[in-house]
Amino acid sequence: MPSAIPVPSVPDRLTRLPLSRPDLRLLDAIGQCGDLAEAARRAGLRAAAAERRLDRLDQATGLRLTLRDARTARLSTEGARVLVAGRRFFRQVDQAVQTEIYGRGTEALNAPRILDIATAEPLMEDLVEDAADTLGILLSVSHDTPLQVLRQLDGYRVDAAHTWGLDVLSHAVDRTVRTYDVLDDPLWVTLPVGHPLAGRDTVSLADLRDENWVSEAGPRGEVLVSRVYQSAGLTPPARIQVAGASVARGMLRRGDAVGLGSPACPAVFAPSLVRRSLRERPRRAAGLLVDPAVVPGALAQQLAALLTDRCLSRFTERHGDLLRDPWWADWLRGQRGELARRTEDAAHSLRTPPALPAESAQIDVEDLHLLRAVADHGSINRAAAVLSISQSALTRRIHRLELRLGASLLVRSSRGTDLTAPTRQFLDRLASFEAELHAVGLTGQRDTVPPAEPGTTQRRAHRSSRGAVGRPGRAERGATRPAVAGRG
C-alpha cells in the first residue's frame, strides 16, 4: 500500500503524518539485522527502493532515522524512538478499530511479533528462548540500571520494562503504563566468610551500620541501602559506595564491602562469601511495566508469570540453604501460590476474541486520510471535491476498505452517504493518537535533514541540506543493536 498521500486541502491533522506501516516494517528490519540489503529483503523491497524510502522518511520527519554506509544500516537514537512511537500509534489505531468499529474489548489485540524490553536484571537474558518457545514472542533485550530502564520506557524507546523499586513502580513513569507484579522480593545481606556476624543465621541492620557498604541506585535514583535503613527507622551507614551491578559484585567478591541481594538477582557465589537473612525483613517489589497500547494484557500476564517462575526456580536451585529458615520456606510457598493464581488468570484472559485476522485487514495512512476527509467535510460529495476525485471513486475506495475490514464504514440514506457513528467515534480517538505521535516521535521535526553522522554516506536526496558535520552524541557513539531472540 502506498505511503502517506498528500491531501493539501484537508486540515493539517493527518496531512503531515510521515509514517506508514511498510515504513515501520523497514525501520524494524534495520533495527534487527543492521544489513541494508537484508533489511530491504525482509521489508519486501529492493535495496535501492529501501534507500529511497529511508531518504524520504528522513525528509518527511526532519530527523536522521538511520546511520548508513554502502552496505550497513542501523537506527539512530531518533530512529529507534520514532520506531517505538510509530509502533504504538498503529497499535492504538488497531485497538480503536477493535473497540469502536467491531465493538470488541480493549484486549482484542494480537501480540507484537517483537517486543522491545529493557531490564535491570541479568536474569532476563535467560528468558529469551523460553518466551520464543512458550509465548511465541521474540524479545529484544537491553540491560541498564533500574532508573535508566524506567527512563527508556518513559521516553518511548522500549515497549516494556522489567525492574524493581521500593515504591509503586508506575509512579516513576510519566506516561500511561500497566504494571504486573513479578516478585515480592526479600533482601538478604552478603558478608565475607570471616565476618564476626557470618556465623549467625539472621543478622540485624543495626549491627551492620558501621560496615563499608556497596549499593545500587533504585528507579528514582535513591540509594537502596539508605532507603532500607530509613524504612527500618535507622540512620543509614556513613560509608556507602554507589556502583553499578557489575562493580558491586566485584567489590563483594573481593571482600571490600557488604551488600544487599535478593532471590531475583544473581548472587555472588564464592567460598569467601556467605548470605544471611536480615531480622528486619526488608523487601523490594519487582515488576513488569508495559505500554498497554502495544502489549496485550494476556501477553503481559504470561510474561510476568514466566519471569516469576524463572526467579523462583533459580532461588530453589541456587539458594536452597536458605530454606532451612522457616521464614524463607513460608515465603517460597506463598510466592508459588500467587504464581499459580496469576497463571490461571493469564490462561483465562486468552479467551478474549482474536484481533484482525490478517495484516491486509489493517487500516493504514492512506485509509485514514480518506476517512478523515469525509469526517471533516461532512459528506462523500464535499470530501471528494476536496480530494480532487469523483464521488464514485471515493465511494469505491472506501467500499474496498469495508470489504478488506469486513465492517461497515458508510451509512447510505436519502440525504446521501456519510460515515457510520462507530467510524466517527474511531476518528475522534484518532486525533489524540496523532498528537502523541508527533509529540513523542517527531519532536525534532524541521525543514531540513540534519547533517550526516561521521562515517556515514551522504545520500543523494540530502545533498541540498548538506552542512557542517557535527560530532555524534554519546548515545550515538555507544549505541549497539540489542540481540533479538529467534529468527526475524
JSON list of C-alpha atoms in Angstrom, two decimals, residues 159-355:
[
{"chain": "A", "resi": 159, "resn": "ASP", "atom": "CA", "xyz": [7.64, -1.26, 24.86]},
{"chain": "A", "resi": 160, "resn": "ALA", "atom": "CA", "xyz": [8.15, -2.77, 28.32]},
{"chain": "A", "resi": 161, "resn": "ALA", "atom": "CA", "xyz": [10.44, -2.59, 31.35]},
{"chain": "A", "resi": 162, "resn": "HIS", "atom": "CA", "xyz": [11.37, -5.22, 33.94]},
{"chain": "A", "resi": 163, "resn": "THR", "atom": "CA", "xyz": [12.79, -3.61, 37.06]},
{"chain": "A", "resi": 164, "resn": "TRP", "atom": "CA", "xyz": [12.44, -3.23, 40.80]},
{"chain": "A", "resi": 165, "resn": "GLY", "atom": "CA", "xyz": [11.73, -0.50, 43.32]},
{"chain": "A", "resi": 166, "resn": "LEU", "atom": "CA", "xyz": [10.81, 0.18, 46.92]},
{"chain": "A", "resi": 167, "resn": "ASP", "atom": "CA", "xyz": [7.65, 2.12, 45.97]},
{"chain": "A", "resi": 168, "resn": "VAL", "atom": "CA", "xyz": [4.92, 1.71, 43.35]},
{"chain": "A", "resi": 169, "resn": "LEU", "atom": "CA", "xyz": [6.87, 1.36, 40.11]},
{"chain": "A", "resi": 170, "resn": "SER", "atom": "CA", "xyz": [4.36, 3.13, 37.87]},
{"chain": "A", "resi": 171, "resn": "HIS", "atom": "CA", "xyz": [4.76, 6.33, 39.94]},
{"chain": "A", "resi": 172, "resn": "ALA", "atom": "CA", "xyz": [8.24, 6.73, 38.46]},
{"chain": "A", "resi": 173, "resn": "VAL", "atom": "CA", "xyz": [6.90, 6.91, 34.88]},
{"chain": "A", "resi": 174, "resn": "ASP", "atom": "CA", "xyz": [5.14, 9.97, 33.44]},
{"chain": "A", "resi": 175, "resn": "ARG", "atom": "CA", "xyz": [3.12, 8.12, 30.80]},
{"chain": "A", "resi": 176, "resn": "THR", "atom": "CA", "xyz": [0.33, 5.57, 30.72]},
{"chain": "A", "resi": 177, "resn": "VAL", "atom": "CA", "xyz": [1.67, 2.14, 31.62]},
{"chain": "A", "resi": 178, "resn": "ARG", "atom": "CA", "xyz": [0.25, -1.00, 33.14]},
{"chain": "A", "resi": 179, "resn": "THR", "atom": "CA", "xyz": [2.15, -2.80, 35.92]},
{"chain": "A", "resi": 180, "resn": "TYR", "atom": "CA", "xyz": [2.21, -6.54, 36.54]},
{"chain": "A", "resi": 181, "resn": "ASP", "atom": "CA", "xyz": [3.70, -8.00, 39.72]},
{"chain": "A", "resi": 182, "resn": "VAL", "atom": "CA", "xyz": [6.67, -10.30, 39.27]},
{"chain": "A", "resi": 183, "resn": "LEU", "atom": "CA", "xyz": [8.02, -10.94, 42.76]},
{"chain": "A", "resi": 184, "resn": "ASP", "atom": "CA", "xyz": [7.67, -9.79, 46.34]},
{"chain": "A", "resi": 185, "resn": "ASP", "atom": "CA", "xyz": [11.41, -9.69, 46.69]},
{"chain": "A", "resi": 186, "resn": "PRO", "atom": "CA", "xyz": [13.01, -10.03, 50.17]},
{"chain": "A", "resi": 187, "resn": "LEU", "atom": "CA", "xyz": [16.56, -8.83, 50.63]},
{"chain": "A", "resi": 188, "resn": "TRP", "atom": "CA", "xyz": [19.48, -10.56, 52.32]},
{"chain": "A", "resi": 189, "resn": "VAL", "atom": "CA", "xyz": [22.97, -9.40, 53.20]},
{"chain": "A", "resi": 190, "resn": "THR", "atom": "CA", "xyz": [26.21, -10.73, 51.68]},
{"chain": "A", "resi": 191, "resn": "LEU", "atom": "CA", "xyz": [29.15, -10.93, 54.13]},
{"chain": "A", "resi": 192, "resn": "PRO", "atom": "CA", "xyz": [32.77, -12.09, 53.97]},
{"chain": "A", "resi": 193, "resn": "VAL", "atom": "CA", "xyz": [33.05, -15.57, 55.45]},
{"chain": "A", "resi": 194, "resn": "GLY", "atom": "CA", "xyz": [35.38, -14.24, 58.15]},
{"chain": "A", "resi": 195, "resn": "HIS", "atom": "CA", "xyz": [32.99, -11.51, 59.28]},
{"chain": "A", "resi": 196, "resn": "PRO", "atom": "CA", "xyz": [32.13, -11.62, 63.03]},
{"chain": "A", "resi": 197, "resn": "LEU", "atom": "CA", "xyz": [28.40, -11.98, 62.17]},
{"chain": "A", "resi": 198, "resn": "ALA", "atom": "CA", "xyz": [28.87, -14.62, 59.46]},
{"chain": "A", "resi": 199, "resn": "GLY", "atom": "CA", "xyz": [28.18, -17.45, 61.94]},
{"chain": "A", "resi": 200, "resn": "ARG", "atom": "CA", "xyz": [24.64, -16.26, 62.67]},
{"chain": "A", "resi": 201, "resn": "ASP", "atom": "CA", "xyz": [21.56, -17.42, 60.69]},
{"chain": "A", "resi": 202, "resn": "THR", "atom": "CA", "xyz": [19.97, -13.97, 60.95]},
{"chain": "A", "resi": 203, "resn": "VAL", "atom": "CA", "xyz": [21.64, -10.57, 61.44]},
{"chain": "A", "resi": 204, "resn": "SER", "atom": "CA", "xyz": [20.32, -7.08, 62.07]},
{"chain": "A", "resi": 205, "resn": "LEU", "atom": "CA", "xyz": [20.76, -3.92, 60.01]},
{"chain": "A", "resi": 206, "resn": "ALA", "atom": "CA", "xyz": [21.65, -2.11, 63.22]},
{"chain": "A", "resi": 207, "resn": "ASP", "atom": "CA", "xyz": [24.67, -4.41, 63.71]},
{"chain": "A", "resi": 208, "resn": "LEU", "atom": "CA", "xyz": [25.94, -3.57, 60.21]},
{"chain": "A", "resi": 209, "resn": "ARG", "atom": "CA", "xyz": [25.64, 0.21, 60.31]},
{"chain": "A", "resi": 210, "resn": "ASP", "atom": "CA", "xyz": [29.38, 0.75, 60.71]},
{"chain": "A", "resi": 211, "resn": "GLU", "atom": "CA", "xyz": [30.30, -1.50, 57.78]},
{"chain": "A", "resi": 212, "resn": "ASN", "atom": "CA", "xyz": [31.58, -0.41, 54.39]},
{"chain": "A", "resi": 213, "resn": "TRP", "atom": "CA", "xyz": [28.56, -0.89, 52.05]},
{"chain": "A", "resi": 214, "resn": "VAL", "atom": "CA", "xyz": [28.18, -1.06, 48.30]},
{"chain": "A", "resi": 215, "resn": "SER", "atom": "CA", "xyz": [24.78, -0.23, 46.85]},
{"chain": "A", "resi": 216, "resn": "GLU", "atom": "CA", "xyz": [22.88, 0.27, 43.62]},
{"chain": "A", "resi": 217, "resn": "ALA", "atom": "CA", "xyz": [20.55, 3.19, 42.94]},
{"chain": "A", "resi": 218, "resn": "GLY", "atom": "CA", "xyz": [16.85, 2.44, 42.61]},
{"chain": "A", "resi": 219, "resn": "PRO", "atom": "CA", "xyz": [14.30, 3.57, 39.99]},
{"chain": "A", "resi": 220, "resn": "ARG", "atom": "CA", "xyz": [14.04, 7.10, 41.35]},
{"chain": "A", "resi": 221, "resn": "GLY", "atom": "CA", "xyz": [17.74, 7.46, 41.97]},
{"chain": "A", "resi": 222, "resn": "GLU", "atom": "CA", "xyz": [17.58, 6.60, 45.67]},
{"chain": "A", "resi": 223, "resn": "VAL", "atom": "CA", "xyz": [20.37, 4.54, 47.21]},
{"chain": "A", "resi": 224, "resn": "LEU", "atom": "CA", "xyz": [18.97, 1.13, 48.05]},
{"chain": "A", "resi": 225, "resn": "VAL", "atom": "CA", "xyz": [20.88, 0.66, 51.31]},
{"chain": "A", "resi": 226, "resn": "SER", "atom": "CA", "xyz": [19.94, 4.13, 52.57]},
{"chain": "A", "resi": 227, "resn": "ARG", "atom": "CA", "xyz": [16.24, 3.58, 51.80]},
{"chain": "A", "resi": 228, "resn": "VAL", "atom": "CA", "xyz": [16.22, 0.20, 53.52]},
{"chain": "A", "resi": 229, "resn": "TYR", "atom": "CA", "xyz": [17.79, 1.67, 56.67]},
{"chain": "A", "resi": 230, "resn": "GLN", "atom": "CA", "xyz": [15.39, 4.62, 56.65]},
{"chain": "A", "resi": 231, "resn": "SER", "atom": "CA", "xyz": [12.39, 2.30, 56.22]},
{"chain": "A", "resi": 232, "resn": "ALA", "atom": "CA", "xyz": [13.57, 0.37, 59.28]},
{"chain": "A", "resi": 233, "resn": "GLY", "atom": "CA", "xyz": [13.78, 3.61, 61.28]},
{"chain": "A", "resi": 234, "resn": "LEU", "atom": "CA", "xyz": [17.57, 3.53, 61.39]},
{"chain": "A", "resi": 235, "resn": "THR", "atom": "CA", "xyz": [20.26, 6.03, 60.41]},
{"chain": "A", "resi": 236, "resn": "PRO", "atom": "CA", "xyz": [21.88, 4.98, 57.11]},
{"chain": "A", "resi": 237, "resn": "PRO", "atom": "CA", "xyz": [25.52, 3.87, 57.23]},
{"chain": "A", "resi": 238, "resn": "ALA", "atom": "CA", "xyz": [28.14, 6.58, 56.76]},
{"chain": "A", "resi": 239, "resn": "ARG", "atom": "CA", "xyz": [30.19, 4.55, 54.26]},
{"chain": "A", "resi": 240, "resn": "ILE", "atom": "CA", "xyz": [28.15, 3.66, 51.17]},
{"chain": "A", "resi": 241, "resn": "GLN", "atom": "CA", "xyz": [29.67, 3.43, 47.71]},
{"chain": "A", "resi": 242, "resn": "VAL", "atom": "CA", "xyz": [27.07, 3.59, 44.92]},
{"chain": "A", "resi": 243, "resn": "ALA", "atom": "CA", "xyz": [28.10, 1.45, 41.95]},
{"chain": "A", "resi": 244, "resn": "GLY", "atom": "CA", "xyz": [26.67, -0.46, 39.03]},
{"chain": "A", "resi": 245, "resn": "ALA", "atom": "CA", "xyz": [25.73, -4.11, 39.40]},
{"chain": "A", "resi": 246, "resn": "SER", "atom": "CA", "xyz": [28.98, -5.49, 37.94]},
{"chain": "A", "resi": 247, "resn": "VAL", "atom": "CA", "xyz": [31.22, -3.24, 40.08]},
{"chain": "A", "resi": 248, "resn": "ALA", "atom": "CA", "xyz": [29.20, -4.06, 43.18]},
{"chain": "A", "resi": 249, "resn": "ARG", "atom": "CA", "xyz": [29.57, -7.78, 42.53]},
{"chain": "A", "resi": 250, "resn": "GLY", "atom": "CA", "xyz": [33.32, -7.36, 42.14]},
{"chain": "A", "resi": 251, "resn": "MET", "atom": "CA", "xyz": [33.63, -5.47, 45.41]},
{"chain": "A", "resi": 252, "resn": "LEU", "atom": "CA", "xyz": [31.62, -8.12, 47.24]},
{"chain": "A", "resi": 253, "resn": "ARG", "atom": "CA", "xyz": [33.70, -10.93, 45.76]},
{"chain": "A", "resi": 254, "resn": "ARG", "atom": "CA", "xyz": [36.94, -9.24, 46.93]},
{"chain": "A", "resi": 255, "resn": "GLY", "atom": "CA", "xyz": [35.50, -8.65, 50.38]},
{"chain": "A", "resi": 256, "resn": "ASP", "atom": "CA", "xyz": [35.81, -4.86, 50.07]},
{"chain": "A", "resi": 257, "resn": "ALA", "atom": "CA", "xyz": [32.20, -4.25, 51.22]},
{"chain": "A", "resi": 258, "resn": "VAL", "atom": "CA", "xyz": [28.94, -5.81, 52.35]},
{"chain": "A", "resi": 259, "resn": "GLY", "atom": "CA", "xyz": [25.81, -5.51, 50.26]},
{"chain": "A", "resi": 260, "resn": "LEU", "atom": "CA", "xyz": [22.14, -6.34, 49.85]},
{"chain": "A", "resi": 261, "resn": "GLY", "atom": "CA", "xyz": [20.92, -9.05, 47.50]},
{"chain": "A", "resi": 262, "resn": "SER", "atom": "CA", "xyz": [17.72, -10.88, 46.57]},
{"chain": "A", "resi": 263, "resn": "PRO", "atom": "CA", "xyz": [16.48, -14.12, 45.03]},
{"chain": "A", "resi": 264, "resn": "ALA", "atom": "CA", "xyz": [15.73, -12.27, 41.78]},
{"chain": "A", "resi": 265, "resn": "CYS", "atom": "CA", "xyz": [19.33, -11.11, 41.30]},
{"chain": "A", "resi": 266, "resn": "PRO", "atom": "CA", "xyz": [22.34, -13.29, 40.55]},
{"chain": "A", "resi": 267, "resn": "ALA", "atom": "CA", "xyz": [24.09, -13.71, 43.88]},
{"chain": "A", "resi": 268, "resn": "VAL", "atom": "CA", "xyz": [27.86, -13.63, 44.10]},
{"chain": "A", "resi": 269, "resn": "PHE", "atom": "CA", "xyz": [28.97, -17.20, 44.67]},
{"chain": "A", "resi": 270, "resn": "ALA", "atom": "CA", "xyz": [32.43, -17.58, 46.17]},
{"chain": "A", "resi": 271, "resn": "PRO", "atom": "CA", "xyz": [33.88, -19.65, 49.02]},
{"chain": "A", "resi": 272, "resn": "SER", "atom": "CA", "xyz": [34.84, -16.40, 50.70]},
{"chain": "A", "resi": 273, "resn": "LEU", "atom": "CA", "xyz": [31.21, -15.16, 50.97]},
{"chain": "A", "resi": 274, "resn": "VAL", "atom": "CA", "xyz": [28.05, -16.06, 52.90]},
{"chain": "A", "resi": 275, "resn": "ARG", "atom": "CA", "xyz": [24.42, -14.86, 52.64]},
{"chain": "A", "resi": 276, "resn": "ARG", "atom": "CA", "xyz": [22.39, -14.18, 55.74]},
{"chain": "A", "resi": 277, "resn": "SER", "atom": "CA", "xyz": [18.76, -13.22, 56.36]},
{"chain": "A", "resi": 278, "resn": "LEU", "atom": "CA", "xyz": [18.04, -9.82, 57.86]},
{"chain": "A", "resi": 279, "resn": "ARG", "atom": "CA", "xyz": [15.97, -9.60, 61.02]},
{"chain": "A", "resi": 280, "resn": "GLU", "atom": "CA", "xyz": [14.10, -6.55, 59.70]},
{"chain": "A", "resi": 281, "resn": "ARG", "atom": "CA", "xyz": [12.99, -8.49, 56.56]},
{"chain": "A", "resi": 282, "resn": "PRO", "atom": "CA", "xyz": [13.36, -5.60, 54.09]},
{"chain": "A", "resi": 283, "resn": "ARG", "atom": "CA", "xyz": [11.71, -6.09, 50.71]},
{"chain": "A", "resi": 284, "resn": "ARG", "atom": "CA", "xyz": [11.59, -4.58, 47.29]},
{"chain": "A", "resi": 285, "resn": "ALA", "atom": "CA", "xyz": [8.99, -5.02, 44.53]},
{"chain": "A", "resi": 286, "resn": "ALA", "atom": "CA", "xyz": [10.00, -6.48, 41.16]},
{"chain": "A", "resi": 287, "resn": "GLY", "atom": "CA", "xyz": [7.53, -5.84, 38.35]},
{"chain": "A", "resi": 288, "resn": "LEU", "atom": "CA", "xyz": [6.87, -5.70, 34.62]},
{"chain": "A", "resi": 289, "resn": "LEU", "atom": "CA", "xyz": [5.66, -2.38, 33.20]},
{"chain": "A", "resi": 290, "resn": "VAL", "atom": "CA", "xyz": [4.19, -2.41, 29.69]},
{"chain": "A", "resi": 291, "resn": "ASP", "atom": "CA", "xyz": [2.74, 0.01, 27.20]},
{"chain": "A", "resi": 292, "resn": "PRO", "atom": "CA", "xyz": [-0.90, -1.18, 27.12]},
{"chain": "A", "resi": 293, "resn": "ALA", "atom": "CA", "xyz": [-1.38, 0.17, 23.61]},
{"chain": "A", "resi": 294, "resn": "VAL", "atom": "CA", "xyz": [1.34, -2.19, 22.33]},
{"chain": "A", "resi": 295, "resn": "VAL", "atom": "CA", "xyz": [1.37, -5.19, 24.68]},
{"chain": "A", "resi": 296, "resn": "PRO", "atom": "CA", "xyz": [-1.96, -7.03, 25.13]},
{"chain": "A", "resi": 297, "resn": "GLY", "atom": "CA", "xyz": [-2.87, -7.79, 28.72]},
{"chain": "A", "resi": 298, "resn": "ALA", "atom": "CA", "xyz": [-2.87, -11.54, 28.11]},
{"chain": "A", "resi": 299, "resn": "LEU", "atom": "CA", "xyz": [0.72, -11.45, 26.87]},
{"chain": "A", "resi": 300, "resn": "ALA", "atom": "CA", "xyz": [1.87, -9.19, 29.71]},
{"chain": "A", "resi": 301, "resn": "GLN", "atom": "CA", "xyz": [0.31, -11.52, 32.30]},
{"chain": "A", "resi": 302, "resn": "GLN", "atom": "CA", "xyz": [2.01, -14.53, 30.73]},
{"chain": "A", "resi": 303, "resn": "LEU", "atom": "CA", "xyz": [5.38, -12.81, 30.50]},
{"chain": "A", "resi": 304, "resn": "ALA", "atom": "CA", "xyz": [5.18, -11.64, 34.13]},
{"chain": "A", "resi": 305, "resn": "ALA", "atom": "CA", "xyz": [4.27, -15.18, 35.23]},
{"chain": "A", "resi": 306, "resn": "LEU", "atom": "CA", "xyz": [7.19, -16.58, 33.24]},
{"chain": "A", "resi": 307, "resn": "LEU", "atom": "CA", "xyz": [9.51, -14.08, 34.93]},
{"chain": "A", "resi": 308, "resn": "THR", "atom": "CA", "xyz": [8.22, -15.11, 38.35]},
{"chain": "A", "resi": 309, "resn": "ASP", "atom": "CA", "xyz": [8.59, -18.80, 37.60]},
{"chain": "A", "resi": 310, "resn": "ARG", "atom": "CA", "xyz": [12.18, -18.36, 36.48]},
{"chain": "A", "resi": 311, "resn": "CYS", "atom": "CA", "xyz": [13.04, -16.27, 39.56]},
{"chain": "A", "resi": 312, "resn": "LEU", "atom": "CA", "xyz": [11.57, -18.85, 41.95]},
{"chain": "A", "resi": 313, "resn": "SER", "atom": "CA", "xyz": [13.19, -21.77, 40.13]},
{"chain": "A", "resi": 314, "resn": "ARG", "atom": "CA", "xyz": [16.51, -20.01, 40.30]},
{"chain": "A", "resi": 315, "resn": "PHE", "atom": "CA", "xyz": [16.04, -19.40, 44.02]},
{"chain": "A", "resi": 316, "resn": "THR", "atom": "CA", "xyz": [15.39, -23.06, 44.81]},
{"chain": "A", "resi": 317, "resn": "GLU", "atom": "CA", "xyz": [18.34, -24.19, 42.64]},
{"chain": "A", "resi": 318, "resn": "ARG", "atom": "CA", "xyz": [20.93, -21.79, 44.00]},
{"chain": "A", "resi": 319, "resn": "HIS", "atom": "CA", "xyz": [19.76, -20.74, 47.44]},
{"chain": "A", "resi": 320, "resn": "GLY", "atom": "CA", "xyz": [18.32, -23.93, 48.87]},
{"chain": "A", "resi": 321, "resn": "ASP", "atom": "CA", "xyz": [20.36, -23.44, 52.04]},
{"chain": "A", "resi": 322, "resn": "LEU", "atom": "CA", "xyz": [18.13, -20.51, 52.97]},
{"chain": "A", "resi": 323, "resn": "LEU", "atom": "CA", "xyz": [15.09, -22.81, 53.05]},
{"chain": "A", "resi": 324, "resn": "ARG", "atom": "CA", "xyz": [16.32, -24.14, 56.39]},
{"chain": "A", "resi": 325, "resn": "ASP", "atom": "CA", "xyz": [14.96, -20.86, 57.72]},
{"chain": "A", "resi": 326, "resn": "PRO", "atom": "CA", "xyz": [11.16, -21.35, 58.15]},
{"chain": "A", "resi": 327, "resn": "TRP", "atom": "CA", "xyz": [10.57, -17.75, 57.09]},
{"chain": "A", "resi": 328, "resn": "TRP", "atom": "CA", "xyz": [12.11, -18.34, 53.67]},
{"chain": "A", "resi": 329, "resn": "ALA", "atom": "CA", "xyz": [10.23, -21.64, 53.27]},
{"chain": "A", "resi": 330, "resn": "ASP", "atom": "CA", "xyz": [6.93, -19.87, 54.01]},
{"chain": "A", "resi": 331, "resn": "TRP", "atom": "CA", "xyz": [7.86, -17.08, 51.61]},
{"chain": "A", "resi": 332, "resn": "LEU", "atom": "CA", "xyz": [8.54, -19.56, 48.80]},
{"chain": "A", "resi": 333, "resn": "ARG", "atom": "CA", "xyz": [5.20, -21.35, 49.36]},
{"chain": "A", "resi": 334, "resn": "GLY", "atom": "CA", "xyz": [3.35, -18.04, 49.29]},
{"chain": "A", "resi": 335, "resn": "GLN", "atom": "CA", "xyz": [5.06, -16.95, 46.07]},
{"chain": "A", "resi": 336, "resn": "ARG", "atom": "CA", "xyz": [4.31, -20.29, 44.40]},
{"chain": "A", "resi": 337, "resn": "GLY", "atom": "CA", "xyz": [0.64, -19.99, 45.37]},
{"chain": "A", "resi": 338, "resn": "GLU", "atom": "CA", "xyz": [0.44, -16.45, 44.00]},
{"chain": "A", "resi": 339, "resn": "LEU", "atom": "CA", "xyz": [2.12, -17.60, 40.79]},
{"chain": "A", "resi": 340, "resn": "ALA", "atom": "CA", "xyz": [-0.46, -20.36, 40.33]},
{"chain": "A", "resi": 341, "resn": "ARG", "atom": "CA", "xyz": [-3.27, -17.82, 40.70]},
{"chain": "A", "resi": 342, "resn": "ARG", "atom": "CA", "xyz": [-1.72, -15.41, 38.19]},
{"chain": "A", "resi": 343, "resn": "THR", "atom": "CA", "xyz": [-1.05, -18.23, 35.73]},
{"chain": "A", "resi": 344, "resn": "GLU", "atom": "CA", "xyz": [-4.72, -19.20, 35.87]},
{"chain": "A", "resi": 345, "resn": "ASP", "atom": "CA", "xyz": [-5.74, -15.57, 35.30]},
{"chain": "A", "resi": 346, "resn": "ALA", "atom": "CA", "xyz": [-3.41, -15.38, 32.30]},
{"chain": "A", "resi": 347, "resn": "ALA", "atom": "CA", "xyz": [-4.93, -18.54, 30.81]},
{"chain": "A", "resi": 348, "resn": "HIS", "atom": "CA", "xyz": [-8.43, -17.12, 31.29]},
{"chain": "A", "resi": 349, "resn": "SER", "atom": "CA", "xyz": [-7.52, -13.86, 29.56]},
{"chain": "A", "resi": 350, "resn": "LEU", "atom": "CA", "xyz": [-6.51, -15.81, 26.43]},
{"chain": "A", "resi": 351, "resn": "ARG", "atom": "CA", "xyz": [-10.19, -16.46, 25.77]},
{"chain": "A", "resi": 352, "resn": "THR", "atom": "CA", "xyz": [-10.52, -12.88, 24.50]},
{"chain": "A", "resi": 353, "resn": "PRO", "atom": "CA", "xyz": [-11.71, -12.76, 20.86]},
{"chain": "A", "resi": 354, "resn": "PRO", "atom": "CA", "xyz": [-8.80, -12.58, 18.39]},
{"chain": "A", "resi": 355, "resn": "ALA", "atom": "CA", "xyz": [-7.88, -9.35, 16.67]}
]
